Amino acid sequence: MTTLLPTTTDGHGSVGTDAASTADVTPARGVCLTGGGALVRALAAHGVTDAFGIPGTHNLEIYRHLRPHGIRHVAPRHEQGAGYAADAYARLSGRPVVAITTTGPALLNIAAAVGQAYSDSVPLLVVSPGMPLRHPRQPTGLLHEMRSQTDALRGVAAFSHRVSSVDETGAAVARAFTLFRTGRPRPVHIEIPLDLLETIEPAGAVRLAPPTGRTAADPEAVARAADALYTARRPVLVLGGGARAAAAECLALAERLSAPVLTTANGKGVVDESHPLSLGVSLHSPAVREWLADHDVVLAVGTELAESDTWAPLPPLTGTLIRLDLDPAQMYTGPRADVPLVGDARSALGTLLAERPGTAASPALPASRAHADVAALRTARDDETRTRDARWLPYLKAMREVLAEDAVITSDSAQCCYYGALPHLPLSPSGRYLHPTGFGTLGYALPAAIGAKTAAPKRQVVALSGDGGLQFSVQELATAAQLGHSLPVVVFDNGGYGEIRDEMAARGDAPAAVDLPAVDLSALARAYGGHGTVVRTPEALAHALATALVTPGPTIVTVPEETPR
């Protein structure tokens, strides 16, 4: 009997042969594959070209098929790092990517990254083996055994799908990509029983996610929104991460209405932050929140308007609230919308712009007045925190002068990031700022920078972190060194967990467990195969950053901060 060889793409559009699968297909039974082969075939069919993960005893059948199907692989040093890297890759590129773990502890290691991706609406696909199909419910002591992987991942993912046949594997992948393409992007988990990974069964043709688009907002609701906006005396736009694909439409509408623009952390840079209508990431400012409450129409696009965006309860809005979101659930959670718009942001905003082509030529406030109001509010915002934020401003200004317009900054849950860079490091739509909002994980910046650099190797990528957060994932310096990409890691070192230290002091408590022994981060970087330096002035930071951007491998640039010890 002749054995048929399944054909695969090599990642560049040419067709090759999966030599590892030569025994998996027979003409008598049609296409037969192992569970691992069916999984990787389905991933490649949906456009996956890159994967992050760590091989283990139970997932080797997945790894066997990656190269023949043209899927490149990056191996971080910890599964949480794999998850953060994949998260950043997906945010930056918009392309599908997969994170691979083995069973048990490996899957739990990536759970924090899955939770972060859920919070920030990132289409992360995690695949793992699971216990065998007929594994007894009573524990047997099998390697990596746990009561239920799917129950654990359901708590942080949109869904966790355990397949029961080789053919179902392709359907599970199609289900994941249908969610990614049509609904609010969320992370998902696919579990393949470890015995099924090695089992050869009929797989049928590849199942593909249907080529359906995202929902269009109701035309009558769009018309109501247009009436409210075009007759508003003082309209304002609040843009979240869901507005990113509609950056041009957001700017056009803001300029037509002379409407100031606020963004959340995930919406940072959707409208150029140097634009005279932009207030940037300012929802945390008491002055800005009070100002926002007094507007007669607020258009919120792709944002939950959550406490993680405002850092305090949002004050009651006295005017009309229009909420535009892809997720219908946002219309009955958070602030109640007077005009709910459920659908694709770019489509709905395009319709809004076309609704009354000439009626907004003379907005309620002249553009010059709106620009002056925004400038005054920026000053009021900065005055509130001038004492706290002053330590970072000269360094952030030095970074901005060195970085290209389209540079990517990956961020951590560190004071230098959420107090410093979010409001004070301006970006345009061509740049990106990737921040772990909502879930607020630590250790995101370094592995996320690796993922961003994998997705866009020709763009400048800089990780920005504190010394405490960096040490959650500092082992990924080894990954960065292995890849050889130029990767600056700017670390503001305040000797521990500065935010928690300040919160303890504000409560009148004696600081406890927040002061960390000094670490020679430069020496640590060199030990991992990278580079390191310490700078004490903004000018020195600018020079070190410029050098690190053209030096292969990671470079830790440490900026010491004074601490209260």
C-alpha angles and dihedrals in degrees: 000000000000117000115223118218117220114231124227137178120255094221094264100072097267120118122242139169125259098227091183090063100050092120094046100081130058126173092228095061100028119229112359123179141165116253089254092050092048091050096051092042089055093047092052091047089057092053102262110156101160136048135183123203151096124264119235139174094275102043102049092110089062092051091049091067103041100087097043088054093050097250114145118213135213117195113207119191095247133030092236087058089050090054095049091046092051090046092055092044090055094045094050102039104030086220124126117262135174135216116208125203135166124235132298116351093023092057092046089050090061094044094092090055090049089052090051091049090051092051092050098039097245121163098231118163116203119189126188143157119254137197115299120283095256098032109149119248090231108084114257102181095251113166112279091001117169132166097252130350091183093054090051094050095043087068092064106021134065088246142341113218119197109194124215102196140028091249092053090059092074091048091053091053090048089050090054094050092046088059092046093052104039110026139037105306112250134162118263135192128217118195122196116191107246094237090050090055089067098035119105112220138152108282105180123206120331112275111224129198108255115259093243122146130224123279119277116226118253109273093222091052090049090052091052090050091050091051091051095046098043093049095042120122095204113012122177134189124221111192127195134179090284089068095059097097089050098052095129092049092048092053093046092051093046091052093045091053097034083233121164115237128224124182137197120230091268091048094051110139097010084123115031106267091218090060112113090237095052123103091174119201099352108128089110092064115101090212091052094046091051090048091048093053091060097058120108096219128026119185110198114191123193097341136115091213083224131167089256086064098043100030087219136046111293110248116239111277112231096199137055115303116208113189119194114188139148090222114077089202089071089070092067100034128066121004112003114249119229087197112027117199115186115189149061111335098217093050094045095046090047089054091047090053091050095043095086108009097186109019097090096055090108107039122195091258120040112241091246091056092047090050091051092049091051092049091051091049092050088055092049090049093051093045090060093062104021094120094048099042101038093091092066103037100082091047093048090049089052091050092050091053092054100041124086119246091253096045119139120226119194115201141201135209089270133129092242087058108041097031095030118029101024095063100020109039105076121217136185126212090267091064129061136215113197112198132170098239126178102005087048101205124183123229096038102121103068100044090039089056089054090052092047092049090049090053095044110019094170095056125085111254123188128182116215119196149141124248093252097051094042091061091061088072106010090128088075087078084083090056092049091048091050092052092048096215118149101253123168115201110196111199124189102204115207095161100259139334101351098178094052090044089055092047091052091050091049089055091050091248126140109249111260130185093349102100112084125197112256115269123202094231093179091058091045091053090051091049089057092050098265136098137259143191140170121228129189103182135051089242091055090049091052091052094045092047093050090051094046091052090064099034116095114242131019122318121195111210107193120202108192116217127199112256129198093244 
